[in-house]
């Protein structure tokens, strides 16, 4: 009896231990004696990823997420990935953390970086890409549903504000104003219709005048076209060449004349210089004469001297008359 | 104290009486626990009996524990399938069955079942020994009754409750799995996916911690009420009932305590 009890107790205890251990390992996705590759991932934020979540490659589950820990420097989060079998990630492999479904379960998917050029995967420094023989990949976490929901909530709030403003804008008073504005518009439209009808006849006359003017312009253009045709004919006849030759000769003559004029201007400039100095001398002389200096000055200033000069001239005139009348009186010629 | 017998003071007297009884019970429980710890040194007394108690508490309790757990797993799968409709994926049936069985229903329902079976058995056995003065005879023979009667039962409860509960959880999950495949037209991979999806190794640790505490409570409370049984056969029945009721209450209190403390 005791032996049977020992056997039963031992069996139950061992069965329980085996079931607990094997069941736990199985549920955690681990295998006993199975080859396993460990890969680490560095990310800024893990989102809702938790230990035990699936690791996928090309949609196939290839392992489980292991421990998740913050780096000692606090600049990143390190995720341990336990991959089944020998798995060698591509050189540009990265890990994308994203919800697996809409119900909160996440996954870590190993992808090629070039597939997601717009995602800012964690840039693992070259000296940290292999640590203790374990490959370290960069990761990126997609925003979870709660963040998207928060954004949607914000959008909904903005819409609510907008709706409220619309509601205020389109109150009864606004509707009445709008109705009044529509009435005014109808009245304005009727007035405009009347004006347009009145102006339409005038517009018709104006259009007739425009038509006549257009015809005149057309005839003028025709005349201009014929003139241009004649001008073309003249240009084509070669008379223009001779005119141009003459113009060249005239230009050369003008060039010679302009040279002569230039020399004449030069001479005129020297003459003007001399005249200027002469005028300066004359000015000085005039100043001295005006001041009564010299014979002429005294003559002009001293009135008695003028009278005396006149008297002298009279006397000389009478003398000359006397000489003419009686030359022998004053001139004696003797040869011997 | 004739001046304090006024009827208006009766409620106060009741409160005082209950308080004293509680304090007395705590004191007796502490005394029993301290004596049992001291009795651990007497291995030559309790060690030969532990296998018998492991068999009685563990192996002999397996049928009722597995029966309760199996039908719990079946009902869980059916109710989960009934509840998770619309946009909720089917594999959440596996998640619900696994999580619920490991964290809550496996340990608690098994603990309650064992409280009724093991706790009552211990209380009745020790109570009978107390009212028939067998325990007094042990003391007369210089046999430590705590080492002979209490320690093997409590130790067997601490060892075998986790064993029984682990097997019960396994049977419950398997029953839910089989139910999902056979009755709910769900694929086995779907159930397993849901089962694995939110599994955490700590779930098992949590269940084992609860199991150990339930084993201690059920065997300890049964031993306490049985050891302090008074009043003959009627007292034995009263002690048995109290042991089951208090064990059940303490299991639920501990369940809430561990959930608040560890989750």
Coordinates of C-alpha atoms in Angstrom, one line a residue:
Chain A
X1 CA 0.0 0.0 0.0
X2 CA 2.8 2.4 0.9
X3 CA 4.7 1.6 -2.2
X4 CA 1.6 2.2 -4.3
X5 CA 1.0 5.6 -2.6
X6 CA 4.6 6.5 -3.2
X7 CA 4.3 5.6 -6.8
X8 CA 1.1 7.6 -7.3
X9 CA 2.4 10.7 -5.4
X10 CA 5.6 10.6 -7.4
X11 CA 3.8 10.2 -10.6
X12 CA 1.5 13.1 -9.9
X13 CA 4.3 15.4 -8.8
X14 CA 6.5 14.6 -11.8
X15 CA 3.5 14.9 -14.2
X16 CA 2.7 18.2 -12.7
X17 CA 6.3 19.4 -12.9
X18 CA 6.7 18.3 -16.5
X19 CA 3.4 19.8 -17.6
X20 CA 4.2 23.1 -15.9
X21 CA 7.7 23.4 -17.4
X22 CA 7.0 22.1 -20.9
X23 CA 3.7 24.0 -21.1
X24 CA 5.3 27.2 -20.1
X25 CA 8.2 26.8 -22.6
X26 CA 5.7 25.9 -25.3
X27 CA 3.5 28.8 -24.6
X28 CA 6.5 31.1 -24.6
X29 CA 7.5 29.7 -28.0
X30 CA 10.7 28.2 -26.8
X31 CA 12.0 24.9 -27.8
X32 CA 14.1 22.5 -25.8
X33 CA 17.4 21.6 -27.6
X34 CA 16.5 23.8 -30.5
X35 CA 19.0 26.1 -32.2
X36 CA 18.2 29.7 -31.5
X37 CA 19.7 33.0 -32.8
X38 CA 19.6 36.1 -30.7
X39 CA 19.4 39.5 -32.4
X40 CA 19.1 42.8 -30.6
X41 CA 17.2 45.9 -31.7
X42 CA 17.7 49.5 -30.7
X43 CA 14.7 51.8 -30.9
X44 CA 13.7 55.1 -29.4
X45 CA 10.3 53.8 -28.2
X46 CA 8.8 50.3 -28.2
X47 CA 5.2 51.3 -28.3
X48 CA 3.0 48.4 -27.0
X49 CA 5.5 45.7 -27.9
X50 CA 5.9 43.2 -25.0
X51 CA 7.9 40.2 -24.3
X52 CA 6.5 37.1 -26.0
X53 CA 5.2 39.0 -29.1
X54 CA 5.9 37.4 -32.4
X55 CA 8.9 38.2 -34.6
X56 CA 8.2 38.0 -38.3
X57 CA 10.2 37.9 -41.5
X58 CA 8.3 38.2 -44.7
X59 CA 5.1 37.5 -42.8
X60 CA 6.3 34.2 -41.3
X61 CA 6.7 33.9 -37.5
X62 CA 10.3 33.1 -36.9
X63 CA 10.7 33.8 -33.2
X64 CA 9.6 35.7 -30.1
X65 CA 10.4 39.0 -28.5
X66 CA 12.6 38.5 -25.4
X67 CA 13.5 40.9 -22.6
X68 CA 13.1 44.6 -23.3
X69 CA 15.3 47.0 -21.4
X70 CA 16.3 50.7 -21.5
X71 CA 19.9 51.3 -22.4
X72 CA 22.1 52.5 -19.5
X73 CA 22.5 55.9 -21.2
X74 CA 18.8 56.2 -21.5
X75 CA 19.0 57.1 -25.2
X76 CA 17.4 54.0 -26.6
X77 CA 15.5 50.8 -25.7
X78 CA 17.1 47.4 -26.4
X79 CA 14.9 44.6 -27.5
X80 CA 16.1 41.0 -27.4
X81 CA 14.8 38.9 -30.3
X82 CA 14.9 35.1 -30.0
X83 CA 14.9 33.7 -33.5
X84 CA 14.4 30.0 -34.3
X85 CA 17.3 28.3 -36.1
X86 CA 20.2 30.0 -37.7
X87 CA 19.1 33.3 -39.0
X88 CA 21.4 35.8 -40.6
X89 CA 19.8 39.2 -41.2
X90 CA 20.7 41.1 -44.3
X91 CA 23.3 43.9 -44.0
X92 CA 20.6 46.6 -44.4
X93 CA 18.0 44.8 -42.3
X94 CA 16.0 46.8 -39.8
X95 CA 13.1 46.0 -37.5
X96 CA 9.7 47.5 -37.8
X97 CA 7.5 47.5 -34.6
X98 CA 3.9 47.6 -35.4
X99 CA 0.5 46.4 -34.3
X100 CA -0.2 42.9 -35.5
X101 CA -4.0 43.5 -35.4
X102 CA -6.5 46.0 -34.1
X103 CA -6.6 44.3 -30.7
X104 CA -3.4 45.4 -29.1
X105 CA -1.1 42.6 -30.0
X106 CA 2.2 43.8 -31.6
X107 CA 4.9 42.3 -33.6
X108 CA 8.5 42.9 -34.6
X109 CA 9.1 42.4 -38.3
X110 CA 12.5 42.2 -39.8
X111 CA 12.5 44.2 -43.1
X112 CA 14.8 45.8 -45.6
X113 CA 15.5 49.4 -44.9
X114 CA 15.1 50.5 -48.5
X115 CA 11.5 49.3 -48.5
X116 CA 10.6 52.1 -46.0
X117 CA 12.7 55.1 -47.0
X118 CA 10.5 57.6 -45.1
X119 CA 10.8 55.9 -41.8
X120 CA 13.5 57.1 -39.3
X121 CA 14.9 53.9 -38.2
X122 CA 17.3 54.1 -35.2
X123 CA 20.7 54.6 -36.6
X124 CA 23.0 52.2 -34.9
X125 CA 26.6 53.4 -34.8
X126 CA 29.0 51.2 -36.7
X127 CA 30.9 50.3 -33.5
X128 CA 27.7 49.0 -31.9
X129 CA 26.4 46.9 -34.7
X130 CA 27.8 43.8 -33.3
X131 CA 28.1 43.5 -29.5
X132 CA 29.3 40.3 -27.8
X133 CA 28.8 38.4 -31.1
X134 CA 25.1 39.5 -31.3
X135 CA 23.9 41.5 -34.3
X136 CA 22.3 44.8 -33.3
X137 CA 19.7 46.2 -35.7
X138 CA 18.0 49.6 -35.8
X139 CA 14.3 49.8 -35.3
X140 CA 11.3 52.0 -35.8
X141 CA 8.0 52.0 -34.0
X142 CA 4.8 52.9 -35.9
X143 CA 2.3 55.0 -33.9
X144 CA -0.1 52.8 -32.1
X145 CA -3.9 53.1 -32.3
X146 CA -4.1 55.2 -29.1
X147 CA -2.0 57.9 -30.7
X148 CA -4.0 57.8 -33.9
X149 CA -7.1 57.9 -31.8
X150 CA -5.8 60.9 -30.0
X151 CA -5.2 62.6 -33.3
X152 CA -8.6 61.7 -34.5
X153 CA -10.0 63.0 -31.2
X154 CA -8.3 66.3 -31.8
X155 CA -9.6 66.4 -35.3
X156 CA -13.1 65.7 -34.0
X157 CA -12.8 68.5 -31.5
X158 CA -11.7 70.9 -34.2
X159 CA -14.7 69.8 -36.3
X160 CA -16.9 70.4 -33.3
X161 CA -15.5 73.9 -32.9
X162 CA -16.0 74.5 -36.6
X163 CA -19.5 73.2 -36.5
X164 CA -20.3 75.4 -33.5
X165 CA -19.0 78.4 -35.4
X166 CA -21.1 77.5 -38.4
X167 CA -24.0 77.1 -36.1
X168 CA -23.4 80.6 -34.7
X169 CA -22.8 82.0 -38.2
X170 CA -26.0 80.6 -39.6
X171 CA -28.4 81.8 -36.8
X172 CA -31.9 83.1 -37.4
X173 CA -30.6 86.7 -37.6
X174 CA -28.1 85.6 -40.2
X175 CA -30.7 83.9 -42.2
X176 CA -32.9 87.0 -42.1
X177 CA -29.9 89.1 -43.3
X178 CA -29.3 86.6 -46.0
X179 CA -32.9 86.7 -47.2
X180 CA -32.7 90.5 -47.2
X181 CA -29.5 90.3 -49.2
X182 CA -31.2 88.0 -51.7
X183 CA -34.1 90.5 -52.1
X184 CA -31.6 93.3 -52.7
X185 CA -29.8 91.2 -55.2
X186 CA -33.1 90.6 -57.1
X187 CA -33.8 94.3 -57.1
X188 CA -30.3 95.1 -58.3
X189 CA -30.7 92.5 -61.0
X190 CA -33.9 94.1 -62.2
X191 CA -32.3 97.5 -62.3
X192 CA -29.3 96.1 -64.2
X193 CA -31.6 94.5 -66.7
X194 CA -33.3 97.9 -67.4
X195 CA -30.0 99.6 -67.8
X196 CA -28.8 96.9 -70.1
X197 CA -31.8 97.2 -72.3
X198 CA -31.4 101.0 -72.5
X199 CA -27.8 100.7 -73.3
X200 CA -28.1 98.0 -75.8
X201 CA -29.3 100.4 -78.6
X202 CA -26.4 102.7 -77.9
X203 CA -24.1 99.7 -77.8
X204 CA -25.5 98.7 -81.2
X205 CA -24.7 102.2 -82.7
X206 CA -21.2 102.1 -81.2
X207 CA -20.8 98.7 -82.7
X208 CA -21.7 100.1 -86.1
X209 CA -19.1 102.8 -85.7
X210 CA -16.6 100.4 -84.6
X211 CA -17.4 98.3 -87.6
X212 CA -16.8 101.4 -89.9
X213 CA -13.6 102.3 -88.1
X214 CA -12.5 98.7 -88.5
X215 CA -13.1 98.9 -92.2
X216 CA -11.2 102.2 -92.5
X217 CA -8.3 100.6 -90.6
X218 CA -8.4 97.7 -92.9
X219 CA -8.2 100.0 -96.0
X220 CA -5.4 102.0 -94.3
X221 CA -3.6 98.7 -93.6
X222 CA -4.1 97.8 -97.3
X223 CA -2.5 101.1 -98.3
X224 CA 0.3 100.6 -95.9
X225 CA 0.8 97.2 -97.3
X226 CA 1.0 98.6 -100.8
X227 CA 3.5 101.2 -99.6
X228 CA 5.5 98.5 -98.0
X229 CA 5.4 96.6 -101.2
X230 CA 6.7 99.6 -103.1
X231 CA 9.4 100.1 -100.5
X232 CA 10.3 96.5 -101.0
X233 CA 10.5 97.1 -104.7
X234 CA 12.8 100.1 -104.2
X235 CA 15.0 98.2 -101.9
X236 CA 15.1 95.4 -104.4
X237 CA 16.1 97.8 -107.3
X238 CA 19.5 98.7 -106.0
X239 CA 19.0 102.5 -105.8
X240 CA 19.4 102.3 -102.2
X241 CA 23.0 101.3 -102.7
X242 CA 23.9 104.4 -104.6
X243 CA 22.1 106.5 -102.0
X244 CA 24.2 104.8 -99.3
X245 CA 27.4 105.5 -101.3
X246 CA 26.5 109.1 -101.5
X247 CA 25.7 109.3 -97.9
X248 CA 29.1 107.8 -97.2
X249 CA 30.8 110.5 -99.3
X250 CA 28.8 113.2 -97.7
X251 CA 29.8 111.9 -94.4
X252 CA 33.5 112.0 -95.3
X253 CA 33.0 115.6 -96.5
X254 CA 31.3 116.4 -93.3
X255 CA 34.3 114.8 -91.5
X256 CA 36.7 117.1 -93.3
X257 CA 34.6 120.2 -92.7
X258 CA 34.3 119.3 -89.1
X259 CA 38.2 119.2 -89.0
X260 CA 38.4 122.6 -90.5
X261 CA 35.8 123.9 -88.1
X262 CA 37.8 122.4 -85.3
X263 CA 41.0 124.2 -86.3
X264 CA 39.1 127.4 -86.9
X265 CA 37.6 127.0 -83.4
X266 CA 41.1 126.6 -82.1
X267 CA 42.2 129.7 -83.8
X268 CA 39.2 131.6 -82.6
X269 CA 39.9 130.5 -79.1
X270 CA 43.5 132.0 -79.4
X271 CA 42.0 135.1 -80.9
X272 CA 39.5 135.3 -78.1
X273 CA 42.3 135.0 -75.6
X274 CA 44.2 137.8 -77.2
X275 CA 41.0 139.9 -77.4
X276 CA 40.4 139.1 -73.8
X277 CA 43.9 140.4 -72.8
X278 CA 43.4 143.4 -75.1
X279 CA 40.1 144.1 -73.4
X280 CA 41.8 143.8 -70.1
X281 CA 44.4 146.3 -71.1
X282 CA 41.7 148.6 -72.5
X283 CA 39.9 148.2 -69.2
X284 CA 43.0 149.2 -67.3
X285 CA 43.6 152.2 -69.6
X286 CA 40.0 153.2 -69.3
X287 CA 40.3 153.0 -65.6
X288 CA 43.4 155.2 -65.6
X289 CA 41.7 157.6 -68.0
X290 CA 38.7 157.7 -65.8
X291 CA 41.0 158.4 -62.8
X292 CA 42.5 161.3 -64.7
X293 CA 45.9 159.8 -65.2
X294 CA 47.9 160.6 -68.3
X295 CA 47.4 163.1 -71.0
X296 CA 44.1 161.7 -72.2
X297 CA 42.9 161.4 -68.6
X298 CA 43.8 165.0 -67.8
X299 CA 42.2 166.0 -71.0
X300 CA 39.0 164.3 -70.1
X301 CA 39.0 165.3 -66.5
X302 CA 40.5 168.9 -66.6
X303 CA 37.9 171.0 -68.4
X304 CA 40.3 174.0 -68.6
X305 CA 42.7 171.9 -70.4
X306 CA 40.1 171.2 -73.0
X307 CA 39.3 174.8 -73.3
X308 CA 42.9 175.6 -73.7
X309 CA 43.3 172.9 -76.2
X310 CA 40.5 174.3 -78.2
X311 CA 42.0 177.7 -78.0
X312 CA 45.4 176.2 -79.1
X313 CA 43.7 174.5 -82.0
X314 CA 42.1 177.7 -83.1
X315 CA 45.3 179.4 -82.9
X316 CA 47.0 176.7 -84.8
X317 CA 44.3 176.8 -87.4
X318 CA 44.7 180.5 -87.8
X319 CA 48.5 180.0 -88.0
X320 CA 48.1 177.4 -90.7
X321 CA 45.7 179.7 -92.5
X322 CA 48.3 182.5 -92.3
X323 CA 51.1 180.2 -93.4
X324 CA 49.1 179.2 -96.4
X325 CA 48.4 182.8 -97.1
X326 CA 51.9 184.1 -96.5
X327 CA 54.3 181.2 -96.8
X328 CA 57.3 183.5 -97.3
X329 CA 56.7 185.0 -94.0
X330 CA 57.5 181.9 -92.3
X331 CA 59.6 179.9 -94.8
X332 CA 62.8 181.3 -96.4
X333 CA 64.6 179.4 -98.9
X334 CA 68.1 180.5 -99.8
X335 CA 70.5 178.6 -101.8
X336 CA 73.4 180.5 -101.0
Chain B
X1 CA -21.1 43.7 36.9
X2 CA -24.9 44.0 37.5
X3 CA -24.9 47.7 36.6
X4 CA -23.9 46.9 32.9
X5 CA -26.7 44.5 32.0
X6 CA -29.0 47.1 30.6
X7 CA -30.7 46.0 27.3
X8 CA -29.4 49.1 25.6
X9 CA -25.9 48.0 26.1
X10 CA -26.4 44.6 24.4
X11 CA -25.1 45.8 21.0
X12 CA -21.9 47.1 22.6
X13 CA -21.6 43.8 24.5
X14 CA -21.9 41.9 21.1
X15 CA -19.1 44.0 19.6
X16 CA -16.9 43.5 22.5
X17 CA -17.6 39.7 22.5
X18 CA -16.8 39.5 18.8
X19 CA -13.7 41.5 19.2
X20 CA -12.5 39.3 22.1
X21 CA -13.3 36.2 20.1
X22 CA -11.3 37.5 17.1
X23 CA -8.4 38.4 19.3
X24 CA -8.6 35.0 21.0
X25 CA -8.7 33.2 17.6
X26 CA -5.8 35.2 16.3
X27 CA -3.9 34.4 19.4
X28 CA -4.7 30.7 19.2
X29 CA -3.8 30.8 15.5
X30 CA -0.5 32.5 16.2
X31 CA 0.2 30.0 19.0
X32 CA -0.6 27.1 16.7
X33 CA 1.6 28.5 13.9
X34 CA 4.5 29.2 16.2
X35 CA 4.1 25.6 17.6
X36 CA 4.0 24.2 14.1
X37 CA 7.2 26.0 13.2
X38 CA 8.8 24.8 16.4
X39 CA 7.6 21.3 15.5
X40 CA 9.5 21.4 12.2
X41 CA 12.6 20.3 14.2
X42 CA 10.9 17.0 15.0
X43 CA 11.4 15.6 11.6
X44 CA 11.3 12.0 13.0
X45 CA 7.7 12.6 14.0
X46 CA 6.2 14.4 10.9
X47 CA 8.4 13.1 8.1
X48 CA 7.0 9.5 8.0
X49 CA 3.5 10.8 7.7
X50 CA 4.0 13.4 5.0
X51 CA 3.7 10.9 2.1
X52 CA 0.3 9.8 3.4
X53 CA -0.9 13.4 3.6
X54 CA 0.5 14.2 0.2
X55 CA -1.5 11.3 -1.1
X56 CA -4.7 12.3 0.8
X57 CA -4.5 15.9 -0.1
X58 CA -3.0 15.7 -3.5
X59 CA -3.6 12.5 -5.4
X60 CA -6.9 11.7 -3.8
X61 CA -8.1 15.3 -4.6
X62 CA -7.2 15.0 -8.3
X63 CA -10.5 13.7 -9.5
X64 CA -12.6 16.5 -8.1
X65 CA -10.0 19.1 -9.0
X66 CA -9.7 17.9 -12.6
X67 CA -13.4 17.4 -12.9
X68 CA -14.1 21.0 -11.9
X69 CA -11.3 22.3 -14.1
X70 CA -12.3 20.4 -17.1
X71 CA -15.9 21.6 -17.1
X72 CA -14.6 25.1 -16.3
X73 CA -12.5 25.0 -19.5
X74 CA -15.4 23.8 -21.6
X75 CA -17.7 26.5 -20.3
X76 CA -15.1 29.1 -20.7
X77 CA -14.6 28.2 -24.4
X78 CA -18.3 28.2 -25.1
X79 CA -18.9 31.4 -23.3
X80 CA -15.9 33.1 -24.9
X81 CA -17.2 32.1 -28.3
X82 CA -20.6 33.4 -27.4
X83 CA -19.3 36.7 -26.1
X84 CA -16.5 37.4 -28.7
X85 CA -18.6 38.1 -31.7
X86 CA -18.6 40.7 -34.5
X87 CA -15.1 42.0 -35.2
X88 CA -13.3 40.2 -32.5
X89 CA -11.0 37.4 -34.0
X90 CA -11.8 33.8 -33.1
X91 CA -8.4 33.2 -31.7
X92 CA -9.2 35.4 -28.7
X93 CA -11.1 32.3 -27.4
X94 CA -7.8 30.7 -26.8
X95 CA -6.5 33.9 -25.1
X96 CA -9.5 34.0 -22.9
X97 CA -9.4 30.4 -21.9
X98 CA -5.7 30.4 -21.3
X99 CA -5.5 33.6 -19.3
X100 CA -8.5 32.9 -17.3
X101 CA -7.6 29.4 -16.4
X102 CA -4.0 30.2 -15.5
X103 CA -4.5 33.4 -13.6
X104 CA -7.9 32.9 -11.9
X105 CA -10.2 30.0 -12.4
X106 CA -7.7 27.2 -12.2
X107 CA -6.2 28.2 -8.8
X108 CA -9.4 29.6 -7.3
X109 CA -11.9 27.0 -8.3
X110 CA -9.4 24.2 -7.4
X111 CA -8.6 25.9 -4.1
X112 CA -12.3 26.2 -3.3
X113 CA -12.9 22.5 -4.2
X114 CA -10.0 21.5 -2.1
X115 CA -11.1 23.7 0.7
X116 CA -14.4 21.7 0.8
X117 CA -12.7 18.4 0.6
X118 CA -9.3 18.8 2.3
X119 CA -10.1 21.5 4.8
X120 CA -13.3 19.7 5.9
X121 CA -11.4 16.4 6.1
X122 CA -8.6 17.9 8.2
X123 CA -11.0 19.7 10.5
X124 CA -13.2 16.7 11.0
X125 CA -10.3 14.4 11.6
X126 CA -8.5 16.6 14.1
X127 CA -11.8 17.6 15.7
X128 CA -12.7 14.0 16.3
X129 CA -9.3 13.4 17.7
X130 CA -9.7 16.4 20.0
X131 CA -13.2 15.5 21.3
X132 CA -12.2 11.9 21.8
X133 CA -9.1 13.0 23.7
X134 CA -6.7 11.3 21.3
X135 CA -4.7 14.5 21.1
X136 CA -4.6 14.7 24.9
X137 CA -3.3 11.1 24.8
X138 CA -0.6 12.1 22.4
X139 CA 0.5 14.8 24.8
X140 CA 0.4 12.4 27.6
X141 CA 2.7 10.1 25.6
X142 CA 5.1 13.1 25.2
X143 CA 4.2 13.1 21.5
X144 CA 4.1 16.6 20.0
X145 CA 0.6 16.7 18.5
X146 CA 1.5 19.6 16.3
X147 CA 4.4 17.7 14.8
X148 CA 2.4 14.6 14.4
X149 CA -0.9 16.0 13.2
X150 CA -0.5 19.6 11.9
X151 CA 2.9 19.8 10.3
X152 CA 2.5 16.8 7.9
X153 CA -0.9 18.2 6.7
X154 CA 0.3 21.7 6.2
X155 CA 3.5 20.7 4.5
X156 CA 1.6 18.3 2.3
X157 CA -0.8 21.1 1.4
X158 CA 2.0 23.5 0.6
X159 CA 3.6 20.9 -1.7
X160 CA 0.5 19.3 -3.3
X161 CA -1.7 22.3 -3.9
X162 CA 0.6 23.7 -6.7
X163 CA 0.8 20.2 -8.2
X164 CA -2.9 19.7 -8.2
X165 CA -3.6 23.2 -9.5
X166 CA -1.0 22.9 -12.3
X167 CA -2.6 19.7 -13.5
X168 CA -6.1 21.3 -13.2
X169 CA -5.0 24.3 -15.2
X170 CA -3.6 22.0 -17.9
X171 CA -6.8 19.9 -18.0
X172 CA -8.9 23.1 -18.2
X173 CA -6.9 24.6 -21.1
X174 CA -6.9 21.3 -22.9
X175 CA -10.7 20.9 -22.4
X176 CA -11.2 24.4 -23.7
X177 CA -9.0 23.6 -26.7
X178 CA -10.9 20.4 -27.5
X179 CA -14.2 22.2 -27.1
X180 CA -13.1 25.0 -29.5
X181 CA -12.0 22.5 -32.1
X182 CA -14.9 20.1 -31.8
X183 CA -17.8 22.3 -30.9
X184 CA -16.9 25.8 -32.1
X185 CA -15.6 24.9 -35.6
X186 CA -12.4 26.7 -34.8
X187 CA -9.0 25.5 -36.1
X188 CA -6.4 24.3 -33.7
X189 CA -3.8 26.8 -34.9
X190 CA -6.2 29.7 -34.2
X191 CA -6.7 28.5 -30.6
X192 CA -3.0 28.0 -30.1
X193 CA -2.3 31.4 -31.6
X194 CA -4.6 33.1 -29.1
X195 CA -3.3 30.9 -26.3
X196 CA 0.3 32.0 -27.0
X197 CA -0.3 35.5 -28.0
X198 CA -0.6 37.1 -24.6
X199 CA 1.0 34.4 -22.5
X200 CA 3.6 35.6 -20.1
X201 CA 5.9 33.3 -18.1
X202 CA 4.9 35.3 -15.0
X203 CA 1.4 34.0 -15.3
X204 CA 2.5 30.6 -14.2
X205 CA 4.5 32.0 -11.3
X206 CA 1.5 34.0 -10.2
X207 CA -0.6 30.9 -10.3
X208 CA 1.9 28.9 -8.3
X209 CA 2.2 31.6 -5.7
X210 CA -1.5 31.6 -5.2
X211 CA -1.6 27.9 -5.1
X212 CA 1.0 27.7 -2.3
X213 CA -0.9 30.4 -0.3
X214 CA -4.2 28.5 -0.8
X215 CA -2.6 25.3 0.4
X216 CA -1.4 27.0 3.5
X217 CA -4.7 28.5 4.2
X218 CA -6.8 25.4 3.6
X219 CA -4.7 23.1 5.6
X220 CA -3.8 25.7 8.3
X221 CA -7.5 26.7 8.8
X222 CA -8.6 23.1 8.8
X223 CA -6.0 22.2 11.4
X224 CA -6.8 25.2 13.5
X225 CA -10.5 24.5 13.8
X226 CA -10.0 20.8 14.2
X227 CA -7.4 21.3 16.9
X228 CA -9.6 23.7 18.8
X229 CA -12.8 21.7 18.5
X230 CA -15.0 21.6 21.6
X231 CA -18.4 20.1 22.2
X232 CA -18.4 16.5 21.0
X233 CA -19.8 15.4 17.7
X234 CA -21.7 18.6 17.3
X235 CA -18.6 20.6 17.9
X236 CA -16.8 18.5 15.2
X237 CA -19.5 19.4 12.7
X238 CA -19.4 23.0 13.7
X239 CA -15.6 23.1 13.4
X240 CA -15.8 21.4 10.0
X241 CA -18.3 23.9 8.7
X242 CA -16.3 26.9 10.0
X243 CA -13.1 25.5 8.5
X244 CA -14.7 25.3 5.1
X245 CA -16.4 28.7 5.4
X246 CA -13.3 30.5 6.6
X247 CA -11.0 28.7 4.1
X248 CA -13.3 29.8 1.3
X249 CA -13.4 33.4 2.5
X250 CA -9.6 33.5 3.0
X251 CA -9.0 32.0 -0.5
X252 CA -11.1 34.8 -2.1
X253 CA -9.4 37.4 0.1
X254 CA -6.0 36.1 -0.8
X255 CA -7.0 35.9 -4.5
X256 CA -7.8 39.6 -4.4
X257 CA -4.7 40.4 -2.4
X258 CA -2.3 38.6 -4.8
X259 CA -4.0 40.3 -7.8
X260 CA -3.5 43.7 -6.2
X261 CA 0.0 43.0 -5.0
X262 CA 1.5 41.2 -8.0
X263 CA -0.4 42.2 -11.2

